[in-house]
Coordinates of C-alpha atoms in Angstrom, one line a residue:
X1 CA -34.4 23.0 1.0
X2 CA -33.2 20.6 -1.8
X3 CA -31.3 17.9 -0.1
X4 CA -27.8 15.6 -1.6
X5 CA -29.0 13.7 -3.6
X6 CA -27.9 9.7 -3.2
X7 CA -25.1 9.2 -6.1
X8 CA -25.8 6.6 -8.7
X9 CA -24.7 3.5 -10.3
X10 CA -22.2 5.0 -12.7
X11 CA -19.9 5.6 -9.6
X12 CA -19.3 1.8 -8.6
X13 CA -16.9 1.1 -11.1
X14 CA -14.3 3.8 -10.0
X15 CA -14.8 2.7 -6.0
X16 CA -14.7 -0.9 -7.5
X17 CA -11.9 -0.3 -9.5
X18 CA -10.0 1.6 -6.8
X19 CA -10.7 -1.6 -4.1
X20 CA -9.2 -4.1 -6.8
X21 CA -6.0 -1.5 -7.2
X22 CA -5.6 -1.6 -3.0
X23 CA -5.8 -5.0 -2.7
X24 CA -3.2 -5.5 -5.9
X25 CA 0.0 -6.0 -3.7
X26 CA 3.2 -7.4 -4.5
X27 CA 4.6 -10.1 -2.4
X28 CA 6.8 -8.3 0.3
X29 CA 10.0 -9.6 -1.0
X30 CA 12.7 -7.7 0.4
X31 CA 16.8 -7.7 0.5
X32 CA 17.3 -6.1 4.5
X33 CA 20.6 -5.4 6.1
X34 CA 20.4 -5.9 10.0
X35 CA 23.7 -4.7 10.0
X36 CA 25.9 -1.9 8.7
X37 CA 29.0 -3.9 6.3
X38 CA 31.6 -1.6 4.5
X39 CA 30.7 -1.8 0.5
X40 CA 33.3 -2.7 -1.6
X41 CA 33.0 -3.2 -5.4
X42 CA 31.2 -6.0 -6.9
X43 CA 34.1 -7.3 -8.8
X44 CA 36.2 -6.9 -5.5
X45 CA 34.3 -8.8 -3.8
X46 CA 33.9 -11.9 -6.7
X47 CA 37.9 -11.8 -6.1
X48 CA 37.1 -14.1 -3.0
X49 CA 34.0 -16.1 -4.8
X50 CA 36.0 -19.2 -5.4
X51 CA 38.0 -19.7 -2.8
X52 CA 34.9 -19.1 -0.2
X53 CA 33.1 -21.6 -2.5
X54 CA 35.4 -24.1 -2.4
X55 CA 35.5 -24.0 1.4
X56 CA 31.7 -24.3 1.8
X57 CA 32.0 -27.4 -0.8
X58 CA 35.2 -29.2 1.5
X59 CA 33.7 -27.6 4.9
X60 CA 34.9 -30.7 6.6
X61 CA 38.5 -29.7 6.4
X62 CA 38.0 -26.0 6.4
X63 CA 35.8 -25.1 9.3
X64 CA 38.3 -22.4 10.7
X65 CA 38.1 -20.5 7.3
X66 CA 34.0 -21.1 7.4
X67 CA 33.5 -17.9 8.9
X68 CA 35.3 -15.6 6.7
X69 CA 34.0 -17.6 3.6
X70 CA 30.4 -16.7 4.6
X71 CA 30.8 -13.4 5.5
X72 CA 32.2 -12.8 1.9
X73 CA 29.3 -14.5 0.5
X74 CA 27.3 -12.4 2.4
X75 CA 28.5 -9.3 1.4
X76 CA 28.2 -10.1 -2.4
X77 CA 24.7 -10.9 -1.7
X78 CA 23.7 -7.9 -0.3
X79 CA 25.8 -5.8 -3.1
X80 CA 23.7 -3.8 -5.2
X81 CA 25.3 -5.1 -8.4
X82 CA 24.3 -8.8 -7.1
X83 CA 22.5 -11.1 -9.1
X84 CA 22.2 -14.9 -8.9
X85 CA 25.3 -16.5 -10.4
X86 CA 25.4 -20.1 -11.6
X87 CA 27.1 -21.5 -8.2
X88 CA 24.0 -21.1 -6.6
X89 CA 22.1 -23.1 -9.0
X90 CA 24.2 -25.8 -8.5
X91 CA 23.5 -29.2 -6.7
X92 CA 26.3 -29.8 -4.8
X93 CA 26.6 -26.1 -3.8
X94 CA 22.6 -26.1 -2.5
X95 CA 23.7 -29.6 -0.2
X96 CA 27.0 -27.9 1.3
X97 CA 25.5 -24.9 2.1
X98 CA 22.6 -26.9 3.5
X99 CA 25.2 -28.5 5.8
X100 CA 27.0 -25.4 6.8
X101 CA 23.8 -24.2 8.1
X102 CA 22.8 -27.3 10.2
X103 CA 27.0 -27.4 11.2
X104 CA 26.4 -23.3 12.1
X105 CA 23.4 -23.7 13.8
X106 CA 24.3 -25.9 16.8
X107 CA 26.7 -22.8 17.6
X108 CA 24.1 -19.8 17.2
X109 CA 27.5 -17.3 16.0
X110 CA 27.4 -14.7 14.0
X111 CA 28.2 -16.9 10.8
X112 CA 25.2 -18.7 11.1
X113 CA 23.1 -15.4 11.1
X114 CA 25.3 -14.6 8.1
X115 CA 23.8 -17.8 6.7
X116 CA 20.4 -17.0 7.0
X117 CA 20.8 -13.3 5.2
X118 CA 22.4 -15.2 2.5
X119 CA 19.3 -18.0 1.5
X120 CA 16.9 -15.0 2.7
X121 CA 18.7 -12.8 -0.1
X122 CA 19.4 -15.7 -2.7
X123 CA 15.1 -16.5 -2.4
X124 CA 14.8 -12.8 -3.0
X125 CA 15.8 -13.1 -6.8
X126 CA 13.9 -16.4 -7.0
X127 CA 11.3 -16.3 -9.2
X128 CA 10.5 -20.3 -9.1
X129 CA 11.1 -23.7 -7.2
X130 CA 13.0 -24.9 -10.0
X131 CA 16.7 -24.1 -8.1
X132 CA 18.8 -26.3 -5.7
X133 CA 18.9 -24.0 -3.6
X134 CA 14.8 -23.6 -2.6
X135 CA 14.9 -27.9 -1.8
X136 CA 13.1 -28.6 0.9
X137 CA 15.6 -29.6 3.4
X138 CA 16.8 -26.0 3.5
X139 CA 13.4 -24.6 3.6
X140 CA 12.4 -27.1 6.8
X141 CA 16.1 -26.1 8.3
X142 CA 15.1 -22.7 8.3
X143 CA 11.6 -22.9 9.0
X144 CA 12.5 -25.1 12.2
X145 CA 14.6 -22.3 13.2
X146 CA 11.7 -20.4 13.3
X147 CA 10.0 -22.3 15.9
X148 CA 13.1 -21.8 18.6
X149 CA 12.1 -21.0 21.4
X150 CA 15.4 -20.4 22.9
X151 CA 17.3 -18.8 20.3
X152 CA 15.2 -15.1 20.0
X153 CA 18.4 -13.4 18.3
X154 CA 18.2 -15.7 14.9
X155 CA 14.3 -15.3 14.5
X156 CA 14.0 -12.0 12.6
X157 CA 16.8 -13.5 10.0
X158 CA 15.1 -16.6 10.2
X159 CA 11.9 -15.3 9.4
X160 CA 13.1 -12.6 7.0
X161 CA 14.1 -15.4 4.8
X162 CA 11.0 -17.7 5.2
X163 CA 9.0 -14.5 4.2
X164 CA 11.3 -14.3 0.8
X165 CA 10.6 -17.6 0.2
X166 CA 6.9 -17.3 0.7
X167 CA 6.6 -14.4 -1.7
X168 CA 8.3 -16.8 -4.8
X169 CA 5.0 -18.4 -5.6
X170 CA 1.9 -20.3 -4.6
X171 CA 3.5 -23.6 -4.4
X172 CA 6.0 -21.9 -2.1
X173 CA 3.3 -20.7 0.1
X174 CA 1.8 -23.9 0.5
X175 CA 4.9 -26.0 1.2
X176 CA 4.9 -23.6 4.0
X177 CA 1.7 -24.3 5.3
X178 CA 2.1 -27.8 4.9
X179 CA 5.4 -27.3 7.4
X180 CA 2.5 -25.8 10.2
X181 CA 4.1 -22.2 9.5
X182 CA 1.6 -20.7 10.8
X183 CA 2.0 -22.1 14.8
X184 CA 5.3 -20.4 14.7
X185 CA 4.8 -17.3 13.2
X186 CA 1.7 -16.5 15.6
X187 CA 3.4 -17.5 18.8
X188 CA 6.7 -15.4 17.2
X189 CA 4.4 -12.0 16.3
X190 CA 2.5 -12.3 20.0
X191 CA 6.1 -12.5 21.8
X192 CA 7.6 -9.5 20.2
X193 CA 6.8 -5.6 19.4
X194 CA 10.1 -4.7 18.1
X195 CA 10.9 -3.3 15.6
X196 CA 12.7 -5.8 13.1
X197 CA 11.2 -8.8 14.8
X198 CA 7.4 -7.3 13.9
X199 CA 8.5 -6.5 10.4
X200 CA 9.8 -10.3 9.6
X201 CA 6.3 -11.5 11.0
X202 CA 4.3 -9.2 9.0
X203 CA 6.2 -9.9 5.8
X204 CA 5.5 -13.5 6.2
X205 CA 1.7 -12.7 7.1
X206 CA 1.2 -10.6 4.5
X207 CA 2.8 -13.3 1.6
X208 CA 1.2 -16.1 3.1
X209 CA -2.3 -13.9 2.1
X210 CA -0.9 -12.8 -1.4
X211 CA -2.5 -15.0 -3.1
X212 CA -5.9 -14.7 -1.4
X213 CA -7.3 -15.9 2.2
X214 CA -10.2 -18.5 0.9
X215 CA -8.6 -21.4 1.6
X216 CA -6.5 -20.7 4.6
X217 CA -9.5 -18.9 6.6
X218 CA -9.5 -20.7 9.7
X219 CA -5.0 -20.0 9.9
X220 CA -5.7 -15.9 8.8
X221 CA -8.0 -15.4 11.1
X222 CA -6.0 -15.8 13.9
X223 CA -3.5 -12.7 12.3
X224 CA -6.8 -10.6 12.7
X225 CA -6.2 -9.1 16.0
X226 CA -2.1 -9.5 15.3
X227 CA -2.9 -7.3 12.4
X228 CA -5.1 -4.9 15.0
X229 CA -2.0 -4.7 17.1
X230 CA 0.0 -3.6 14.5
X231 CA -1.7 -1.4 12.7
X232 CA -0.8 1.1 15.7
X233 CA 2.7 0.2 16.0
X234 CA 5.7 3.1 16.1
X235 CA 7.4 1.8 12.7
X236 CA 5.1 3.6 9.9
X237 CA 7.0 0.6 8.1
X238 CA 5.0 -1.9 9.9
X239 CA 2.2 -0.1 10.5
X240 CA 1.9 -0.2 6.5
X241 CA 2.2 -3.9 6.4
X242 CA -0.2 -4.3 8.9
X243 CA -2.6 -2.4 7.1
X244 CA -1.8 -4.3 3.8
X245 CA -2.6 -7.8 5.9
X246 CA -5.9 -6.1 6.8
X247 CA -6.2 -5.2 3.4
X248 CA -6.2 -8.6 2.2
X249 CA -8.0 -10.0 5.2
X250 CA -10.9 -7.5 4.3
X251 CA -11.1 -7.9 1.1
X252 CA -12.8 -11.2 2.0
X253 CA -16.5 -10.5 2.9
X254 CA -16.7 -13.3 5.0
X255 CA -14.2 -11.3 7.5
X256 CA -15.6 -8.4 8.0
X257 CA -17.8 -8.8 10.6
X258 CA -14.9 -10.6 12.7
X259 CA -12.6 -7.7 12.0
X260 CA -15.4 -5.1 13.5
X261 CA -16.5 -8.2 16.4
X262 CA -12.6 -7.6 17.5
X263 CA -12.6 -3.7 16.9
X264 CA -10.2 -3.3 14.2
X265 CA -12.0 -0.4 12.7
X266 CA -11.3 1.5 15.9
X267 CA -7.8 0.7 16.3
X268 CA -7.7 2.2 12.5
X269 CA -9.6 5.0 13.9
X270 CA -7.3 5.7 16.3
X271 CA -4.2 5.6 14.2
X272 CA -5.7 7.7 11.1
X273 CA -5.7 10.0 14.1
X274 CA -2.4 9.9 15.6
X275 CA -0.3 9.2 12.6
X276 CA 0.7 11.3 9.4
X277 CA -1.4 9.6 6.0
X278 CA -0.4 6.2 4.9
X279 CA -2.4 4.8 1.7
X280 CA -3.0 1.7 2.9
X281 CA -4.5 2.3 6.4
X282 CA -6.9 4.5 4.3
X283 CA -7.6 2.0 2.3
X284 CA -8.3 -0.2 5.5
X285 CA -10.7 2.3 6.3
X286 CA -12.0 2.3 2.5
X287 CA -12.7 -1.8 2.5
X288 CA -14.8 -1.0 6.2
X289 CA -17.2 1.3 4.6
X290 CA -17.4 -0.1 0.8
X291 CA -18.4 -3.1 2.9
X292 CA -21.0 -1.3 4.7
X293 CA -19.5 -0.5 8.2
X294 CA -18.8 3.3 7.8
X295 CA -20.7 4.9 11.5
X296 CA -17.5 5.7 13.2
X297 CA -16.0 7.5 9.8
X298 CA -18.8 9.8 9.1
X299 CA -18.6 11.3 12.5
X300 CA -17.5 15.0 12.8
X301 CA -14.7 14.3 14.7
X302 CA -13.4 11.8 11.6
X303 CA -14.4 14.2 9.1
X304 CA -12.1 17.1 11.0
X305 CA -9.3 14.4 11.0
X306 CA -9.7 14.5 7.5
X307 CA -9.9 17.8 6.8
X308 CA -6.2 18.6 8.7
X309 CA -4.5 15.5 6.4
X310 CA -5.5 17.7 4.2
X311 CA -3.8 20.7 5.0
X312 CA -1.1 19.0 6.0
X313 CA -0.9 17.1 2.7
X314 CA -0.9 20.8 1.2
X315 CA 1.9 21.5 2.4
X316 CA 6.3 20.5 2.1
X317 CA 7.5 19.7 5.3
X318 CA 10.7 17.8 6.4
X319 CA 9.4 16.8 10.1
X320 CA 10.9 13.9 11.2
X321 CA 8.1 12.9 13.5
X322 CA 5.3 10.4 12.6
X323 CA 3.2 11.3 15.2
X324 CA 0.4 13.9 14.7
X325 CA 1.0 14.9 18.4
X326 CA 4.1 16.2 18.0
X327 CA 3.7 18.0 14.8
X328 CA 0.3 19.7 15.1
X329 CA 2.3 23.1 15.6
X330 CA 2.9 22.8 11.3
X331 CA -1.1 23.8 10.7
X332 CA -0.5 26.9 13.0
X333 CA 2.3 27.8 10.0
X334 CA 0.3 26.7 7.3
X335 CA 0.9 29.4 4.5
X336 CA -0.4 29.1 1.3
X337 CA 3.0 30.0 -0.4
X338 CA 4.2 26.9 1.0
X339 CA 4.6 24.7 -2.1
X340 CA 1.9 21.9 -2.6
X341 CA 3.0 18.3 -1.1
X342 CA 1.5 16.5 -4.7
X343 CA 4.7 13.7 -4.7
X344 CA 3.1 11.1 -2.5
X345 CA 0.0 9.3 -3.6
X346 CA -2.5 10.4 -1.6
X347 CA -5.7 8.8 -3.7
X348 CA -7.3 6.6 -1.5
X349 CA -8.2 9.9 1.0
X350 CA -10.5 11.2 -1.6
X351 CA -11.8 7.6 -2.8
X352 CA -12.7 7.6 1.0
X353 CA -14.2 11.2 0.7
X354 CA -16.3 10.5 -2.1
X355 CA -17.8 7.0 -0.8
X356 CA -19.0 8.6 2.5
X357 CA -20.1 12.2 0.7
X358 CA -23.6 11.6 1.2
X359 CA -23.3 11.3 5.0
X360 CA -20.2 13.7 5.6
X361 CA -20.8 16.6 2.6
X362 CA -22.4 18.8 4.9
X363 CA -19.8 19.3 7.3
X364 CA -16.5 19.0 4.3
X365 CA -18.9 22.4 3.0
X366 CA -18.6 24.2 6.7
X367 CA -15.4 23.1 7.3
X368 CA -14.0 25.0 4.0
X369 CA -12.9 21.3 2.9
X370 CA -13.7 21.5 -0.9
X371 CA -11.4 24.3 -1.4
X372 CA -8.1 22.1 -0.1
X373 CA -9.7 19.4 -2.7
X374 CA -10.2 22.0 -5.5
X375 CA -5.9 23.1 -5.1
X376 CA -5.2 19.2 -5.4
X377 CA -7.5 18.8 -7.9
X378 CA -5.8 21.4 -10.0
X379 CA -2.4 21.3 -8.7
X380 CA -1.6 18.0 -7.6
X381 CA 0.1 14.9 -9.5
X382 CA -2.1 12.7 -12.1
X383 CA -3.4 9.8 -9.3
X384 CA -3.9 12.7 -7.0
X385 CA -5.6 14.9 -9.6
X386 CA -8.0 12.2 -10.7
X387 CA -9.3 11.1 -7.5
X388 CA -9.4 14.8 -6.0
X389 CA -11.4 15.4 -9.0
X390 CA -13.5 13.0 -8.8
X391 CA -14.4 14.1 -5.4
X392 CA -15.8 17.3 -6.9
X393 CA -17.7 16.4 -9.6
X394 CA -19.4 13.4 -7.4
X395 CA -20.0 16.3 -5.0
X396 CA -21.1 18.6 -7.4
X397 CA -23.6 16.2 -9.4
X398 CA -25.9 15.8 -6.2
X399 CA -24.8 18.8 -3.6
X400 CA -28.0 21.1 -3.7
X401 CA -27.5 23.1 -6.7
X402 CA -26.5 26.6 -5.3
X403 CA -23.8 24.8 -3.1
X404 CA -22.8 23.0 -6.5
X405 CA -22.5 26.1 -8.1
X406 CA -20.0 27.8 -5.6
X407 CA -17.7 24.8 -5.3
X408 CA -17.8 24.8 -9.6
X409 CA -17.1 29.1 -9.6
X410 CA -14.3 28.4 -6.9
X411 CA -12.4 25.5 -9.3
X412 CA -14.1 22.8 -9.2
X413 CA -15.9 23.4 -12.8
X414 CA -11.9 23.7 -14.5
X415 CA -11.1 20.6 -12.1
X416 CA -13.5 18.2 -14.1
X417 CA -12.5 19.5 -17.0
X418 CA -9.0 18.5 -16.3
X419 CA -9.8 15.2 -16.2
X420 CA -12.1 14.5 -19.1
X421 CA -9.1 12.8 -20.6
X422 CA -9.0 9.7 -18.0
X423 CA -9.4 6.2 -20.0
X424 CA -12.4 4.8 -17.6
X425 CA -15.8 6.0 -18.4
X426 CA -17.0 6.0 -15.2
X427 CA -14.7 8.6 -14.5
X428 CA -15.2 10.4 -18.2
X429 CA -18.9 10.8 -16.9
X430 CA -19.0 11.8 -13.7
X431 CA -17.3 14.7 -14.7
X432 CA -19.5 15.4 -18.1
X433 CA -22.6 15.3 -15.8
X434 CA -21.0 17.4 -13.3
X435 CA -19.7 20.3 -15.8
X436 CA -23.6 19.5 -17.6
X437 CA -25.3 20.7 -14.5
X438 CA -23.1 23.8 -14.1
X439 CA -23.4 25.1 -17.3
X440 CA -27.3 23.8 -17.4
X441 CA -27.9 26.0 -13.8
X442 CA -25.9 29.2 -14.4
X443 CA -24.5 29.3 -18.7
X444 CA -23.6 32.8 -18.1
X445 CA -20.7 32.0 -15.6
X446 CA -19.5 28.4 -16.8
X447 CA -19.9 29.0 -20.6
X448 CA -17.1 31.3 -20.6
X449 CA -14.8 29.4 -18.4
X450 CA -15.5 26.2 -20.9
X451 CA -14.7 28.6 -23.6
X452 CA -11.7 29.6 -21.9
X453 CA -10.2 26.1 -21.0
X454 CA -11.4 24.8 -24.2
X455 CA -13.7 22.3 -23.5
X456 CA -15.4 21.6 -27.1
X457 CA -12.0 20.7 -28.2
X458 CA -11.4 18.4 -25.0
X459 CA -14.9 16.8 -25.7
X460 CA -13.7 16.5 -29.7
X461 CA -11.3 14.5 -28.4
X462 CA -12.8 12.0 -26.0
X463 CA -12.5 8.3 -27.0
X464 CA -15.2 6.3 -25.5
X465 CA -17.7 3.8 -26.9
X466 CA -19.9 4.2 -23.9
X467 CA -23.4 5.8 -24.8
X468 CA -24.1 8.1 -22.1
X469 CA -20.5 9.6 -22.2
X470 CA -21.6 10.1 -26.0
X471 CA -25.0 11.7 -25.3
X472 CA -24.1 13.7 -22.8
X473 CA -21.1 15.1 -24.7
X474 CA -23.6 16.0 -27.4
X475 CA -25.9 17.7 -25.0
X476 CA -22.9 19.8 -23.5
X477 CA -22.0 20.6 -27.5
X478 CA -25.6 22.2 -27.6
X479 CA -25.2 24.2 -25.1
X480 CA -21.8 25.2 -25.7
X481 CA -23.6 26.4 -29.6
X482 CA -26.9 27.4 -28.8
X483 CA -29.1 27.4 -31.9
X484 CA -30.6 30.8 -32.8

């Protein structure tokens, strides 16, 4: 019996280019509310801008009126009209405010917590070092605040902020590190599993690794089995930023083999299993096998917990729950009326699919998987679509060829056509060798349902400079036109 064949070269760019896009984050800057305020409007609230500026600027004759002065800053802050107004680039503003906190400090009240939301949201719309207000005696105020080890209630505002600040650039991040950051935030992340408290830690973890792990090896290695912790926590909000910190951590070769020496690829195992899909624990998963490590997710057991995010991903639902436990009563209702789920980017499930195909195709065929793939494929949004797509057509270009042919008469054949107008070659072929073979193997099936979905004038309109997309168009072209 012809066996799968192992998939070639022209693949790697699309898994290569699909790593590059996971590990492509954004520095977790973030404007948080810890508590609930009453909005007012913006301009309502600049009413009170000068007179609470003024009493930060003279706070030695107005400490009675500090509180109410900060809390008004605070709310215009955190109004969604706010955006940094000249006060705050100024000098003596920056030095006040730097000696309100110190003043606020001693007292641990609720103003000085104000204080901490305000720099953490004034460093949010920071894009450089060049303001007063990022000098570095505020930034070692706060980041000594971080290492109390009496004062738990102020660490979550006081790490929020130092996270903010950490995602404004490079030199940011490494003013931190040269304040030993690092002690503080592992000895804060090992203390607590709370909810807000985890999230400040992670932002900061994940920030300090934006801009790559290299040179900080010996520091990130320590967030390894933080990270691990994490990845299974209650909060899908920091079980995502865990995974992005693994992310980052893995796309480093060197780490690899630490990460699977302290078991992270089972934790992941373990939550793919128990939680509903998140793109970036998948793509935790993803940098574990594209590195080499893939045993435990080509197991049957793996492959079935694929197969029901699948149907689950198939379908609308408004569940509440997170956990996989308390919703597995949804596949029992599965209908396929139910309107397909194609909002959320759900990619990186079928980059994972098509990496481990050759070890797991056998049991995606028995377990009816390729027909969930084939509705996304056809139904879903573009990202979706594309990688869904791309699933079949790697499937189909080395599945023994009978097996090919079913998955090609059942959708998969107008699936890579739907595609054929992606801008990356790798992509582009795949799918022209794929549709090739079908009509190659059985022209009296597939040449009408080219005909029907127009594929000479898709191919007529192909753009690509690469030679084997243009020779194997032109071999598809002869077969579409046979010569008499």
């Amino acid at each position: 019996m012809e066996s799968y064949k192992s998939p070639n070269d022209i693949n790697a760019y699309y898994y290569d280019r699909k790593i590059y896009k996971i590990n492509q984050l954004l520095p977790a800057k973030d404007r948080y509310n810890f508590e609930e305020y009453e909005e007012k409007s913006f301009d309502e609230l600049l009413l009170g801008l000068n007179d609470s500026i003024n009493i930060i600027m003279n706070y030695h004759n107005n400490i009675a009126n500090l509180p109410k002065a900060i809390e008004i800053l605070r709310d215009i802050v955190y109004h969604k009209d706010f955006h940094i107004l000249p006060i705050f680039n100024d000098i003596q503003f920056a030095q006040s405010f730097f000696n309100v906190i110190n003043i606020q400090s001693s007292s641990m009240t609720p103003t000085f917590k104000h204080c901490l939301e305000i720099i953490s949201n004034i460093w949010y719309y920071t894009s450089d070092l060049s303001s007063p207000i990022t000098n570095e005696n505020i930034v070692k105020a706060v980041v000594r605040f971080c290492g109390s080890t009496n004062q738990k209630e102020i660490l979550p505002y006081a790490f929020f902020a130092i996270a903010n600040y950490c995602g404004i650039s490079l030199e940011a991040r490494n003013g931190l590190l040269s304040l030993n950051i690092f002690s503080a935030l592992q000895k804060y992340l090992r203390q607590s599993t709370c909810k807000e408290p985890v999230r400040s830690g992670l932002r900061l973890s994940l920030n300090l690794m934006i801009h790559g792990v290299e040179d900080i090896w010996s520091d990130i290695r320590t967030l390894i089995p933080i990270s691990r912790c994490h990845i299974q926590h209650v909060n899908k909000c920091n079980r995502e930023l865990a995974a992005k910190c693994l992310n980052k951590i893995l796309n480093f070769p060197q780490t690899v083999q630490d990460c699977i020496d302290m078991q992270v690829h089972i934790k992941l195992y373990e939550t793919i299993k128990q939680y509903k899909y998140n793109n970036y624990v998948f793509g935790s998963a993803l940098l574990f096998v594209h590195h080499g490590f893939d045993e435990i997710f080509t197991t049957l057991e793996f492959v079935q917990i694929i197969h029901n995010h699948l149907t689950r991903l198939m379908k609308s639902s408004d569940h509440q729950s997170d956990d996989l436990t308390e919703i597995n009563q949804e596949n029992a209702n599965y209908s396929e009326e139910n309107e397909l789920n194609c909002g959320k980017d759900y990619s990186t499930l079928f980059t994972l699919i098509s990496k481990l195909l050759p070890k797991i195709h056998e049991i995606l065929y028995e377990l009816n998987t390729f027909n969930l793939i084939i509705k996304i494929a056809r139904e879903g949004t573009f990202e979706n679509m594309t990688a869904a797509a791309f699933c079949l057509s790697n499937y189909i270009a080395n599945a023994p060829i009978q097996k090919a042919a079913e998955i090609g008469r059942n959708g998969g054949f107008e699936a890579c056509i739907n595609i054929l107008d992606s801008d990356t070659d790798s992509i582009i072929l795949e799918n022209l060798h794929a549709i090739y073979i079908l009509l190659n193997f059985d022209g009296v099936t597939f040449i009408p349902l080219a005909q029907n979905n127009e594929l000479e004038n898709i191919l007529n309109t192909i753009n690509t400079e690469n030679q084997e997309c243009q020779e194997k168009i032109a071999i598809i072209h002869e077969i579409l036109n046979p010569k008499e």
